[in-house]
Coordinates of N, CA and C in Angstrom, one line a residue:
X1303 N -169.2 -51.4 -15.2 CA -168.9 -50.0 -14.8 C -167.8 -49.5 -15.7
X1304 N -167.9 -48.2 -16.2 CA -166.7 -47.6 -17.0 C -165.5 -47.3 -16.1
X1305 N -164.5 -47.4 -17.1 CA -163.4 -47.4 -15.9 C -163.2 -46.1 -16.5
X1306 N -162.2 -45.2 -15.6 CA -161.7 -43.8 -15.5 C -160.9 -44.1 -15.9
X1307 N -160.1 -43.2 -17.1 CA -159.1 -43.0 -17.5 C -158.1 -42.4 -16.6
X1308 N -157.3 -42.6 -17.0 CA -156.3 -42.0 -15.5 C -154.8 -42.0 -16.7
X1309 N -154.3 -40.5 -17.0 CA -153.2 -39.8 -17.6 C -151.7 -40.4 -16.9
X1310 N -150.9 -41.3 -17.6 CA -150.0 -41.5 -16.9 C -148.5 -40.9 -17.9
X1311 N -147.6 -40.6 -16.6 CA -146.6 -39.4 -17.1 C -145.9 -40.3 -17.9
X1312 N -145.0 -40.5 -19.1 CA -144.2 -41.5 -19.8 C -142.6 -41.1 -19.4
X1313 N -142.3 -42.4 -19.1 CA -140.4 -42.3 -18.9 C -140.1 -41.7 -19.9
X1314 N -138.6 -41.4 -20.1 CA -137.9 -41.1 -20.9 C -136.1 -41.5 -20.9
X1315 N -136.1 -42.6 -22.1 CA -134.6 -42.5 -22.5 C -133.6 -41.9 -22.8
X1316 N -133.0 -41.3 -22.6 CA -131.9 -40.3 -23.4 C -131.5 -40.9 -24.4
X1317 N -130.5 -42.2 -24.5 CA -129.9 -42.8 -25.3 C -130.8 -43.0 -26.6
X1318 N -131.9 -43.4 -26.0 CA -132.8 -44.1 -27.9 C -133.5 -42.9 -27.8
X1319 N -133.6 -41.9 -26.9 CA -134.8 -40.6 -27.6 C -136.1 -41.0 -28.0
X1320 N -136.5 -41.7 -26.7 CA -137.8 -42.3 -26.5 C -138.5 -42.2 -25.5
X1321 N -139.7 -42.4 -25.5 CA -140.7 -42.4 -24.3 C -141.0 -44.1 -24.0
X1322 N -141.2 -43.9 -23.3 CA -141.4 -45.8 -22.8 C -142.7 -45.9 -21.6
X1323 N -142.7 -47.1 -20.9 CA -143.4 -47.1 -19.8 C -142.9 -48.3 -19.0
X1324 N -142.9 -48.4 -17.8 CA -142.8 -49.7 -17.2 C -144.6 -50.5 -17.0
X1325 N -144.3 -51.9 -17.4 CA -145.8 -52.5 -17.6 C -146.3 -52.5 -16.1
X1326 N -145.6 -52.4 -14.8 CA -146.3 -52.3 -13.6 C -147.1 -51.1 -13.1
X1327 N -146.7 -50.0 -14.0 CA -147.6 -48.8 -13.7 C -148.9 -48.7 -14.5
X1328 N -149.1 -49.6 -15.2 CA -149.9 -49.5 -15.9 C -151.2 -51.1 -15.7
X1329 N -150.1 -52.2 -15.1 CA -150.7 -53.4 -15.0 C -151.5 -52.9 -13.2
X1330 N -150.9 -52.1 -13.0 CA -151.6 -52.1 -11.0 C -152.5 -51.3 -11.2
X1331 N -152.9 -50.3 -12.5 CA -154.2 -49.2 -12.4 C -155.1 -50.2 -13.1
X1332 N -155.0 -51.0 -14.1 CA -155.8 -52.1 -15.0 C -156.4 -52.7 -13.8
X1333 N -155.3 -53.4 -12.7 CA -156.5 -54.5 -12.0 C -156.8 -53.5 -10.8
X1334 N -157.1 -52.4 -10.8 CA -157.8 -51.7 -9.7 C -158.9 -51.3 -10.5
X1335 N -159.0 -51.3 -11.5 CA -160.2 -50.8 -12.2 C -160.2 -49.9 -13.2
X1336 N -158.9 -49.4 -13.5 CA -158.8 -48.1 -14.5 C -158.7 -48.2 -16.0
X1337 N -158.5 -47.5 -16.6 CA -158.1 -47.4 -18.1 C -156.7 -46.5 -18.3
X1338 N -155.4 -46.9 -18.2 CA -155.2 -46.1 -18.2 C -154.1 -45.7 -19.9
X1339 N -153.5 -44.4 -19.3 CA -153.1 -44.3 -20.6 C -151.9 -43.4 -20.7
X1340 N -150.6 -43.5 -21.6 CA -149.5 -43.2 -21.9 C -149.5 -42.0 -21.9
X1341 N -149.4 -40.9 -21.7 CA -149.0 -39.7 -22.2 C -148.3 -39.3 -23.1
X1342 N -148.5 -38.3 -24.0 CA -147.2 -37.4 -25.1 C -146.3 -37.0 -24.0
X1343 N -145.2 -36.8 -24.2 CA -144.2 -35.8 -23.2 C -144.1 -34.5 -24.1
X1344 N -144.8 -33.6 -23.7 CA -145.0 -32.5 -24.3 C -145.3 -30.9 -23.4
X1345 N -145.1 -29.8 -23.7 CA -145.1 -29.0 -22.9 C -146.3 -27.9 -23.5
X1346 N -146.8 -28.5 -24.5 CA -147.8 -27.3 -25.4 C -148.9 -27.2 -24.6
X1347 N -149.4 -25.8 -24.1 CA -150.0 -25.7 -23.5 C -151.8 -26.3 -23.7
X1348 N -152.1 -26.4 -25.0 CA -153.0 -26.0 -25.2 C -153.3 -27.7 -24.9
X1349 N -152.5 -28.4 -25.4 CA -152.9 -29.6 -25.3 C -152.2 -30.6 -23.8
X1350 N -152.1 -29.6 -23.1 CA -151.9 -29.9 -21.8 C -152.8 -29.5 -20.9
X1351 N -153.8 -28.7 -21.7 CA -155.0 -28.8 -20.9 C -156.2 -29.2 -21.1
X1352 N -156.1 -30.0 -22.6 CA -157.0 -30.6 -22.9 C -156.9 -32.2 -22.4
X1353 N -156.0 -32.7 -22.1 CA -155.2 -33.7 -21.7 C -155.9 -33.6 -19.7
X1354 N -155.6 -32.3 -19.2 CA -156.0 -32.1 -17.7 C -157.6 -32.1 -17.8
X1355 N -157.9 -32.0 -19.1 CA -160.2 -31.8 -18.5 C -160.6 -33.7 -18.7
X1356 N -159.7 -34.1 -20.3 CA -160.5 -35.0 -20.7 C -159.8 -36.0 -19.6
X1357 N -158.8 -36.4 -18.9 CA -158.6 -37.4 -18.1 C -159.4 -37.5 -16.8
X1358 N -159.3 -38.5 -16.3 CA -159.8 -38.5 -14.7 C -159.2 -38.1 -13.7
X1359 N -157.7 -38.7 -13.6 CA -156.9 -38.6 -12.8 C -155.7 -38.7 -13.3
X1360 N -154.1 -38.6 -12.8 CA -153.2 -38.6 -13.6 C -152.3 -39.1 -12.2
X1361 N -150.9 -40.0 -12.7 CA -149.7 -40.6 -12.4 C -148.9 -40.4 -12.5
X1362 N -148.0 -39.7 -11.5 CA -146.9 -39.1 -11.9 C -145.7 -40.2 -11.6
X1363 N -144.8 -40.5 -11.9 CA -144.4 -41.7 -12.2 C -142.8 -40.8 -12.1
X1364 N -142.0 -42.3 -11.4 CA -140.9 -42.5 -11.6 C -139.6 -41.8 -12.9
X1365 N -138.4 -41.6 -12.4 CA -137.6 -41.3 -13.5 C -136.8 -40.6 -12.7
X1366 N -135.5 -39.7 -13.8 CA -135.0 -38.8 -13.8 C -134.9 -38.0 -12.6
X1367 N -134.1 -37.1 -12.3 CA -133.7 -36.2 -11.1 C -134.4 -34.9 -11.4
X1368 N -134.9 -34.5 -10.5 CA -135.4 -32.8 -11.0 C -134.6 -32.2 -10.6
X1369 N -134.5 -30.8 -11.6 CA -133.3 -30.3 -11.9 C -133.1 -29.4 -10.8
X1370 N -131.9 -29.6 -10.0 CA -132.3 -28.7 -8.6 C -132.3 -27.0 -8.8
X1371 N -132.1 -26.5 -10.1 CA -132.7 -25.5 -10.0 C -134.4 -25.1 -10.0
X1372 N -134.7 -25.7 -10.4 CA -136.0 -26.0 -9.8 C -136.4 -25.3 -8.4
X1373 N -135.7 -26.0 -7.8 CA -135.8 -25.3 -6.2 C -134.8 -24.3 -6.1
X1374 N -133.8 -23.8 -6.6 CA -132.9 -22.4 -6.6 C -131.9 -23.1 -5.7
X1375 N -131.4 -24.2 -6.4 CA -129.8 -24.6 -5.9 C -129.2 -24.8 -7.4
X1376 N -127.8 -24.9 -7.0 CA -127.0 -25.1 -8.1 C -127.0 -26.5 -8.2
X1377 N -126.8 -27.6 -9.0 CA -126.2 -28.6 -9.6 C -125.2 -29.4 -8.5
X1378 N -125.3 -30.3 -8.2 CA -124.0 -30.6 -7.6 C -123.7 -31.8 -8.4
X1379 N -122.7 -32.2 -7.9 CA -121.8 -33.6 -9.3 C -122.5 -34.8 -8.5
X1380 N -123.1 -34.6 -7.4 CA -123.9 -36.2 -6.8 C -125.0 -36.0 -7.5
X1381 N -125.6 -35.1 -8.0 CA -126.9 -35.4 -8.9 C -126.8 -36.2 -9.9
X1382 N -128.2 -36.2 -10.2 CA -128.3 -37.3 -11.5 C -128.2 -37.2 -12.6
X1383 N -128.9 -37.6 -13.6 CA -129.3 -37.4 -14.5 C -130.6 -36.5 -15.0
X1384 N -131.0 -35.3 -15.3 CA -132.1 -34.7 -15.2 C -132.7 -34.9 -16.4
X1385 N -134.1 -34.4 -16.6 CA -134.8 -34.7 -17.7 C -135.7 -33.5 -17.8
X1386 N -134.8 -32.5 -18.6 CA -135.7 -30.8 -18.8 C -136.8 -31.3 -19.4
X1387 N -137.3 -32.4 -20.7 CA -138.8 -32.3 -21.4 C -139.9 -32.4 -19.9
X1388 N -139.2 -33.4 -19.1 CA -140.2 -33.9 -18.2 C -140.4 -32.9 -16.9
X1389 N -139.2 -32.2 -16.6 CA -139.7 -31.2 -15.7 C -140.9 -29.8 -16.3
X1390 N -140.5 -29.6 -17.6 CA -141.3 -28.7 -18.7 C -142.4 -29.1 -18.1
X1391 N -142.8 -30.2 -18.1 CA -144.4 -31.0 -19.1 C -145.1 -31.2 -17.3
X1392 N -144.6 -31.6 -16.7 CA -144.9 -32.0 -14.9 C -145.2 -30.6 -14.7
X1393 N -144.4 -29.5 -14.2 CA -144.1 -28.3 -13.8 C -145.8 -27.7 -14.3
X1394 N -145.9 -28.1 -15.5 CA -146.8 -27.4 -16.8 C -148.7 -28.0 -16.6
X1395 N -148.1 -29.1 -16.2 CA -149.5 -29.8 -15.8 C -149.8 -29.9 -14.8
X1396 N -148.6 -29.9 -13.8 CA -149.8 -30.3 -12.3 C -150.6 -29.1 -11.9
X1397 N -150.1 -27.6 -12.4 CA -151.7 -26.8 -11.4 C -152.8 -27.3 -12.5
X1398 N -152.6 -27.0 -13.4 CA -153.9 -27.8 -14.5 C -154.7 -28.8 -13.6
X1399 N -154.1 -30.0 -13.2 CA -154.3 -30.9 -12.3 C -155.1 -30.2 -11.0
X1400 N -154.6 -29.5 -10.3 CA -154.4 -29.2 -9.1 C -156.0 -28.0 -9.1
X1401 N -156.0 -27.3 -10.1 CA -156.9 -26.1 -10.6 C -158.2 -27.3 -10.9
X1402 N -158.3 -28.2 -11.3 CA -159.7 -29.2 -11.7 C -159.8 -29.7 -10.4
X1403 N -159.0 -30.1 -9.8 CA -159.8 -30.8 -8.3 C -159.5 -32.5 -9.0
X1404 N -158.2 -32.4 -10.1 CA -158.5 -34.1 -9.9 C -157.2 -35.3 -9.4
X1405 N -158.0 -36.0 -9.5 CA -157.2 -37.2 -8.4 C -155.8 -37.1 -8.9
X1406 N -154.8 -37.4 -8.2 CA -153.4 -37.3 -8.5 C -152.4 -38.4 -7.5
X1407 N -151.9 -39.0 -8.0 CA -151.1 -39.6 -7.2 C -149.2 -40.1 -7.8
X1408 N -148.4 -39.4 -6.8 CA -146.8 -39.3 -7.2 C -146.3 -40.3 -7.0
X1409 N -145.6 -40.9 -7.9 CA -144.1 -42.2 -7.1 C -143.0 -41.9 -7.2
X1410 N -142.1 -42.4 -6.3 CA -140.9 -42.0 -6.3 C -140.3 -40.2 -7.1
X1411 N -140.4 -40.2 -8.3 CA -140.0 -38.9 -8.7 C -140.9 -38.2 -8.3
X1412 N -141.8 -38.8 -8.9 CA -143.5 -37.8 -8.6 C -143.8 -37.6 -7.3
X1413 N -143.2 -37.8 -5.7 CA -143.4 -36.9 -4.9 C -142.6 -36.1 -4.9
X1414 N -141.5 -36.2 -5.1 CA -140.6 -35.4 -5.3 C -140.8 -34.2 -6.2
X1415 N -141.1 -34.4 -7.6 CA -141.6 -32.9 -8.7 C -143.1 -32.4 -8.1
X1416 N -143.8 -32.8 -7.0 CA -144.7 -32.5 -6.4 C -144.5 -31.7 -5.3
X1417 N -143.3 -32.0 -4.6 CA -142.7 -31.3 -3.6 C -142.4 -29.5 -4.4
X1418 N -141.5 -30.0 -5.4 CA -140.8 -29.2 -5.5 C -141.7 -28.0 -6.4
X1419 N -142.7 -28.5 -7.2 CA -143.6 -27.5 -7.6 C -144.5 -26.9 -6.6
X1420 N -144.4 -27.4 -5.4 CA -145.1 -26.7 -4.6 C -144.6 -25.7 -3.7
X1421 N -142.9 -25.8 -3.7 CA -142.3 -24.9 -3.2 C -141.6 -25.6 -2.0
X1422 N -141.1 -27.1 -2.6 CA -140.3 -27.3 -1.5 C -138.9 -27.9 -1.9
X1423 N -138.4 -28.5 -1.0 CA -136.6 -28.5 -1.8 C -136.4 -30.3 -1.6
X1424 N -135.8 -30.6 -2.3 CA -135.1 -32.2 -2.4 C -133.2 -32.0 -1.5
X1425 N -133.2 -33.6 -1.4 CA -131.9 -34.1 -1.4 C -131.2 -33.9 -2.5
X1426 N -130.6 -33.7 -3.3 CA -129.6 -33.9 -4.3 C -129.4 -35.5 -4.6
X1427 N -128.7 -36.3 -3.4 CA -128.3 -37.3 -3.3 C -127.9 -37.6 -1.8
X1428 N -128.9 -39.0 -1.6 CA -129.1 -38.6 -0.2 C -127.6 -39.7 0.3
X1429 N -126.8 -40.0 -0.1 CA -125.8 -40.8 0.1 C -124.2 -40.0 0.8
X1430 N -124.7 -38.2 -0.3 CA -123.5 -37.7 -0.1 C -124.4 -36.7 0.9
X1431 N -125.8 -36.1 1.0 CA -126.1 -35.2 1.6 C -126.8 -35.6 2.9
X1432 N -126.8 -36.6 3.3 CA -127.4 -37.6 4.6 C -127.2 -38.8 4.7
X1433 N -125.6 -39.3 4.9 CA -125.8 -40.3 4.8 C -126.9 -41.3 6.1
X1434 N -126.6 -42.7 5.8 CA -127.9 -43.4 6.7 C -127.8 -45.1 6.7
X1435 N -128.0 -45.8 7.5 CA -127.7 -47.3 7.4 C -128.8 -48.1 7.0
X1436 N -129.8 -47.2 6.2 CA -131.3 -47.5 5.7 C -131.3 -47.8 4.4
X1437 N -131.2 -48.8 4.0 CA -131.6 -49.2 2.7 C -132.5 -48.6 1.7
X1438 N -132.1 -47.5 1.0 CA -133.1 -46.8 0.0 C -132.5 -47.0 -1.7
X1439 N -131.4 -47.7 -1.8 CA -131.3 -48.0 -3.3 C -131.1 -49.4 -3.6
X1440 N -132.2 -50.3 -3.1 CA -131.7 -51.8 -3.4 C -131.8 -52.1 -4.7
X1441 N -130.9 -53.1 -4.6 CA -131.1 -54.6 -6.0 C -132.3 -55.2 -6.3
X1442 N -132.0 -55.2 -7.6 CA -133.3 -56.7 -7.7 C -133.6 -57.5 -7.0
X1443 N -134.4 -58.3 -6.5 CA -135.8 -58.1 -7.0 C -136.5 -57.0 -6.5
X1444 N -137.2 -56.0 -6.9 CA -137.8 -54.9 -6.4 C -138.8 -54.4 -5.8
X1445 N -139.5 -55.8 -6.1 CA -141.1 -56.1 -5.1 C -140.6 -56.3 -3.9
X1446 N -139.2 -56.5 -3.5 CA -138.9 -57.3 -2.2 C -139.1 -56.1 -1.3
X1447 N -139.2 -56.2 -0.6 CA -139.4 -54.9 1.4 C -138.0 -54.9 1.8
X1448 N -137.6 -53.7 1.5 CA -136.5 -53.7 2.5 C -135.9 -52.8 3.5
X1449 N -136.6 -52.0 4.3 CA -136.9 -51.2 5.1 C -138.5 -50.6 5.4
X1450 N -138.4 -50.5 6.9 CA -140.0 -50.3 7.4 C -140.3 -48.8 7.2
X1451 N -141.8 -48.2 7.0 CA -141.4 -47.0 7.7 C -143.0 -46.5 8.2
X1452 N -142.9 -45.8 8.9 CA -143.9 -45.7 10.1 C -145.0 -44.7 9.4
X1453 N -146.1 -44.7 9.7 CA -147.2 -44.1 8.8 C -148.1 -43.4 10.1
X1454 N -148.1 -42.1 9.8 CA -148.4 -41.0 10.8 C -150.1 -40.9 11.2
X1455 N -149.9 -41.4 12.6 CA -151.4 -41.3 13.1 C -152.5 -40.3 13.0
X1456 N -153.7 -40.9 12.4 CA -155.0 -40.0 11.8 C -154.4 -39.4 10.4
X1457 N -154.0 -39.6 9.6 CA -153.8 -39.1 8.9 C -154.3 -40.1 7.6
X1458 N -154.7 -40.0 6.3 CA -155.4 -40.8 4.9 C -154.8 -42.2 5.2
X1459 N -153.0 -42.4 5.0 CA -152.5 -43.2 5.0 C -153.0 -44.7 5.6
X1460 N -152.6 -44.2 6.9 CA -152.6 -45.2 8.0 C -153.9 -45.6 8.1
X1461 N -155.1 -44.4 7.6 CA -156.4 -45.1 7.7 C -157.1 -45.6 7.0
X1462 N -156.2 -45.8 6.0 CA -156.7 -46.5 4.9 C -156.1 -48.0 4.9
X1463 N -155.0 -48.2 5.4 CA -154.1 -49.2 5.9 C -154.9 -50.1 6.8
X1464 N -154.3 -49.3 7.8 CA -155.3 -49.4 9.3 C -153.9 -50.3 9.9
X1465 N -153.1 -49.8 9.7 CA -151.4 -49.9 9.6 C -150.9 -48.9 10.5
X1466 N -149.8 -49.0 11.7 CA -148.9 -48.2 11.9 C -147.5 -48.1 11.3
X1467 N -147.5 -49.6 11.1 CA -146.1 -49.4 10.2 C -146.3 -50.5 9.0
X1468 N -145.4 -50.2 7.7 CA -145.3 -50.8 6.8 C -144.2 -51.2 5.9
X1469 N -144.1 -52.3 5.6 CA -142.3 -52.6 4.4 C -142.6 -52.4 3.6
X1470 N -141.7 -51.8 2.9 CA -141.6 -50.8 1.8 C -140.6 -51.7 0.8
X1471 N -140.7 -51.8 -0.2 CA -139.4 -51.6 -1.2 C -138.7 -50.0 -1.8
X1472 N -138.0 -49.9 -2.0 CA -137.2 -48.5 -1.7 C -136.3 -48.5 -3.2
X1473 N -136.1 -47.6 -3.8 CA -135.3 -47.5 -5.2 C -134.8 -45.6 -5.5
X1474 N -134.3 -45.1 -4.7 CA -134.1 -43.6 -5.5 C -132.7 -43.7 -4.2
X1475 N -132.3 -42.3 -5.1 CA -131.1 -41.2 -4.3 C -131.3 -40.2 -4.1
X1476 N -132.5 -39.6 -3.9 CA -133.1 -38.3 -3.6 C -134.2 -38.3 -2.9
X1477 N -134.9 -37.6 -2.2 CA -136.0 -37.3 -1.2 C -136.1 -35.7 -0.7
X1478 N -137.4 -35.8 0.1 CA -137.7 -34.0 0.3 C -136.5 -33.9 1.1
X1479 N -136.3 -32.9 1.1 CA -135.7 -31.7 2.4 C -136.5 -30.7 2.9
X1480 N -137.1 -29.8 2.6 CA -137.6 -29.2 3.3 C -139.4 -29.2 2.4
X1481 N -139.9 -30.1 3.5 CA -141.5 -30.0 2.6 C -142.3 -28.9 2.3
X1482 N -143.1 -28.8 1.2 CA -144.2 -27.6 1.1 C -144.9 -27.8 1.8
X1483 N -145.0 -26.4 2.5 CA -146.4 -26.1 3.2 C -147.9 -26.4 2.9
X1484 N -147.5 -26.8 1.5 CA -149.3 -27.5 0.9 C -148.9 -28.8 1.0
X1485 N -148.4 -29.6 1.6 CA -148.5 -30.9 1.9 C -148.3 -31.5 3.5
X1486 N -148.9 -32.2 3.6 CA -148.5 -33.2 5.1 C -147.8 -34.3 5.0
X1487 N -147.1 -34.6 5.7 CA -146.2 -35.9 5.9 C -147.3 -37.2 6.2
X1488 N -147.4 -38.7 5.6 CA -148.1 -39.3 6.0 C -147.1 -40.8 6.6
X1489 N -145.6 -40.7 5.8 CA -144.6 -42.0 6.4 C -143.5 -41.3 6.6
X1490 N -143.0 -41.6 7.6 CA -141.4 -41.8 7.6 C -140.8 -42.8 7.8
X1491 N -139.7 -43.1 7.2 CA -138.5 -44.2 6.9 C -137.8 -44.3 8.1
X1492 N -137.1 -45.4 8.9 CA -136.4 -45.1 10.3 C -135.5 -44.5 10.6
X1493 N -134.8 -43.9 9.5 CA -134.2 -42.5 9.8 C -134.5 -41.2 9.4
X1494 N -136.1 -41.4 9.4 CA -136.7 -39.9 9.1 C -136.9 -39.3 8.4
X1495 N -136.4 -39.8 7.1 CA -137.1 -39.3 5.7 C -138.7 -39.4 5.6
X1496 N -139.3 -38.3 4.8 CA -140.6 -38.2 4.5 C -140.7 -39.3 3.5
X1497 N -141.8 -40.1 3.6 CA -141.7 -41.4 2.3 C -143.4 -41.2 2.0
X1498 N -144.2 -40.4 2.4 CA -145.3 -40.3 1.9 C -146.2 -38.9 2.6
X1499 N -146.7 -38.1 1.2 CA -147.5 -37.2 1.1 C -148.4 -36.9 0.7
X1500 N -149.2 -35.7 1.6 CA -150.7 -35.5 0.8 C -151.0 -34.2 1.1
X1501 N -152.0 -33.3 0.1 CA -152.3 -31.9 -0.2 C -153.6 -31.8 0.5
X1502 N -153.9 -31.6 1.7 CA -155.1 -31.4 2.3 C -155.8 -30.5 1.7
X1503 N -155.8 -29.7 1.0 CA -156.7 -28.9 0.4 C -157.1 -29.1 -1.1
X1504 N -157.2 -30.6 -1.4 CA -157.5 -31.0 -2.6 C -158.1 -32.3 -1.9
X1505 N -159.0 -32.8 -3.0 CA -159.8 -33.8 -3.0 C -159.0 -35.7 -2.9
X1506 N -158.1 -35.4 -3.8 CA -157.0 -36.8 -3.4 C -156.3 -36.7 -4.4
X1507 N -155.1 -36.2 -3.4 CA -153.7 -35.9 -4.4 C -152.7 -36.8 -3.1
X1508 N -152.4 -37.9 -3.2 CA -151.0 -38.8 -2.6 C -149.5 -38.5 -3.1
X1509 N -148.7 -38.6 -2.5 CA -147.2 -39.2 -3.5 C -146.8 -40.1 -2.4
X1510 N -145.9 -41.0 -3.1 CA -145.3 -42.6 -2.2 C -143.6 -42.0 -2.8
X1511 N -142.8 -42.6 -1.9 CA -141.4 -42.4 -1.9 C -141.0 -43.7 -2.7
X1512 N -141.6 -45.1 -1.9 CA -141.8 -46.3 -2.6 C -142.7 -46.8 -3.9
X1513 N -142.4 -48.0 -4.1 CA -142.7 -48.0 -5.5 C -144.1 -49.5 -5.3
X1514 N -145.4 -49.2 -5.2 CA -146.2 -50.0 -5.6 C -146.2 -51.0 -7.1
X1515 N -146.3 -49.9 -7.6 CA -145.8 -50.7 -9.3 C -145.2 -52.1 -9.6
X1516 N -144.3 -52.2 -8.5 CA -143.5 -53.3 -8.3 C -143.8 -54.4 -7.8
X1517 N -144.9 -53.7 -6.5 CA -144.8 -54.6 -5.6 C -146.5 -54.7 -5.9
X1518 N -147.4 -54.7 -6.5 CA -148.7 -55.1 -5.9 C -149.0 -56.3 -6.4
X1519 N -148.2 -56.9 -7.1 CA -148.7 -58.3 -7.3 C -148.8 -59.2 -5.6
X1520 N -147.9 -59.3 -5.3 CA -147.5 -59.9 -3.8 C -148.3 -58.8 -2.6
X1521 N -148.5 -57.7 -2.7 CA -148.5 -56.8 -1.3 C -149.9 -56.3 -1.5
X1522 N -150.6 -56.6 -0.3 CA -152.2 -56.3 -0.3 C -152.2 -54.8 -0.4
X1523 N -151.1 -54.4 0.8 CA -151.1 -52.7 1.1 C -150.8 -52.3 -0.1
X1524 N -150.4 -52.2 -1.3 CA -149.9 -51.7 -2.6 C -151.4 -51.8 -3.6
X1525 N -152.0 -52.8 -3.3 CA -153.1 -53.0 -4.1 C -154.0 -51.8 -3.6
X1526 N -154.2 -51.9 -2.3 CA -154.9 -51.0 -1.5 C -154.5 -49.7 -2.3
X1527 N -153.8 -49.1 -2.1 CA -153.2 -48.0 -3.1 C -153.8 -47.5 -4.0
X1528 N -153.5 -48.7 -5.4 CA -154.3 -48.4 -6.2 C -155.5 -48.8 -6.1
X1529 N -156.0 -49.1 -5.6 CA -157.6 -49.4 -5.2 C -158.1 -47.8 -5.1
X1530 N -157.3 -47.4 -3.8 CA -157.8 -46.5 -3.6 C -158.2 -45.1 -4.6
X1531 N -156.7 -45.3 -5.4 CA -156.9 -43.7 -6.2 C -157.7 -44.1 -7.7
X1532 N -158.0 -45.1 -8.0 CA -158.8 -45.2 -8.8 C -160.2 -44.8 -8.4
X1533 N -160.5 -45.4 -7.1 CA -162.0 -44.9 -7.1 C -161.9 -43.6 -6.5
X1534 N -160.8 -42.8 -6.0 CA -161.1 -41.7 -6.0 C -161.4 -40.6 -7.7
X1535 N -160.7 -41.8 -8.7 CA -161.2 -41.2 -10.2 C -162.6 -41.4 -10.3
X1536 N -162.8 -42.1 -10.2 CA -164.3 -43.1 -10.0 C -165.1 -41.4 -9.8
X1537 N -165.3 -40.6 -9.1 CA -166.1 -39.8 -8.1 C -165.8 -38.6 -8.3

């Protein structure tokens, strides 16, 4: 069977002024079935929508802080590190995405620039702006689980699971604050963070708070994952 190409977003270094990838975003779409493939980080339109017909589906991937003007806050000194090419080029492609009806799935940053292009607002830093005794920035090893969080009944998630609750590995300092109204909550973390969303009015668009990437060698639920959004490229 041909596998679907599936558009994946590329990190970015500041220091070497490079684009890179981590091999787990790319090794968990290979054994789900996909093809997938690096992106330009680029904001030209024309070839950001040739990029949105000829792919299947696209990965919005981990990184950098979105710049909280974005959402119409100022900067504060707990923020991160932001990355303007990649808010440009995200910002620039997801209704492309969103306008084709094709599959989409966010991690970590990518629910986040998902939130926020939809019209919703982040944490800054959720250490100084909530704190919490929940482990959301661990250590290596990163596959490891290190907080549960509960996966909201009837909803894609849990039924695809068949799961009420699940352990997560956890890696960021930001999260939603106030969600877009074009998404539903599908997990929360035990102190209530949103850790997973989805756009009911699209055909299969996810974002995860946690990081599969890391973890699907060891974790069936993470395979499941990408299992799933591939064959929603599949179709």
């Amino acid at each position: 069977m041909k596998r679907p190409m599936i558009g994946v977003i590329p990190l970015y270094d500041r220091e070497r002024s490079s684009n890179w990838m981590l091999p787990g975003y790319l090794e968990g779409l290979m054994e789900a079935g996909a093809f997938p493939v690096m992106l330009p980080l680029t904001k030209e339109r024309a070839l950001l929508k040739q990029i949105a017909e000829q792919c299947s589906a696209f990965l919005f991937t981990g990184g950098q802080d979105v710049a909280p003007a974005l959402y119409q806050e100022e900067m504060l000194p707990c923020c991160g590190e932001i990355c303007p090419a990649r808010d440009e080029m995200e910002l620039a492609l997801l209704p492309l995405v969103l306008e084709r009806d094709k599959p989409l799935l966010g991690i970590c940053r990518g629910i986040q620039v998902l939130n926020v292009a939809l019209g919703g607002t982040l944490y800054q830093d959720l250490p100084t702006q909530r704190p919490s005794e929940v482990e959301h920035h661990q250590m290596p090893p990163y596959d490891k689980p290190v907080h549960q969080v509960a996966l909201a009944e009837h909803e894609p998630l849990s039924q695809l699971l068949e799961k009420e609750e699940l352990s997560v590995n956890s890696y960021h300092h930001q999260a939603i604050r106030a969600l877009s109204p074009q998404l539903r909550a599908m997990a929360y973390s035990e102190d209530g963070l949103i850790e997973a969303v989805y756009a009911p009015g699209y055909r299969w668009v996810w974002a995860l708070q946690w990081h599969p990437e890391f973890s699907f060698r060891s974790d069936s639920s993470s395979r499941k994952l990408f299992h799933a959004f591939v064959q929603a490229a599949r179709t």
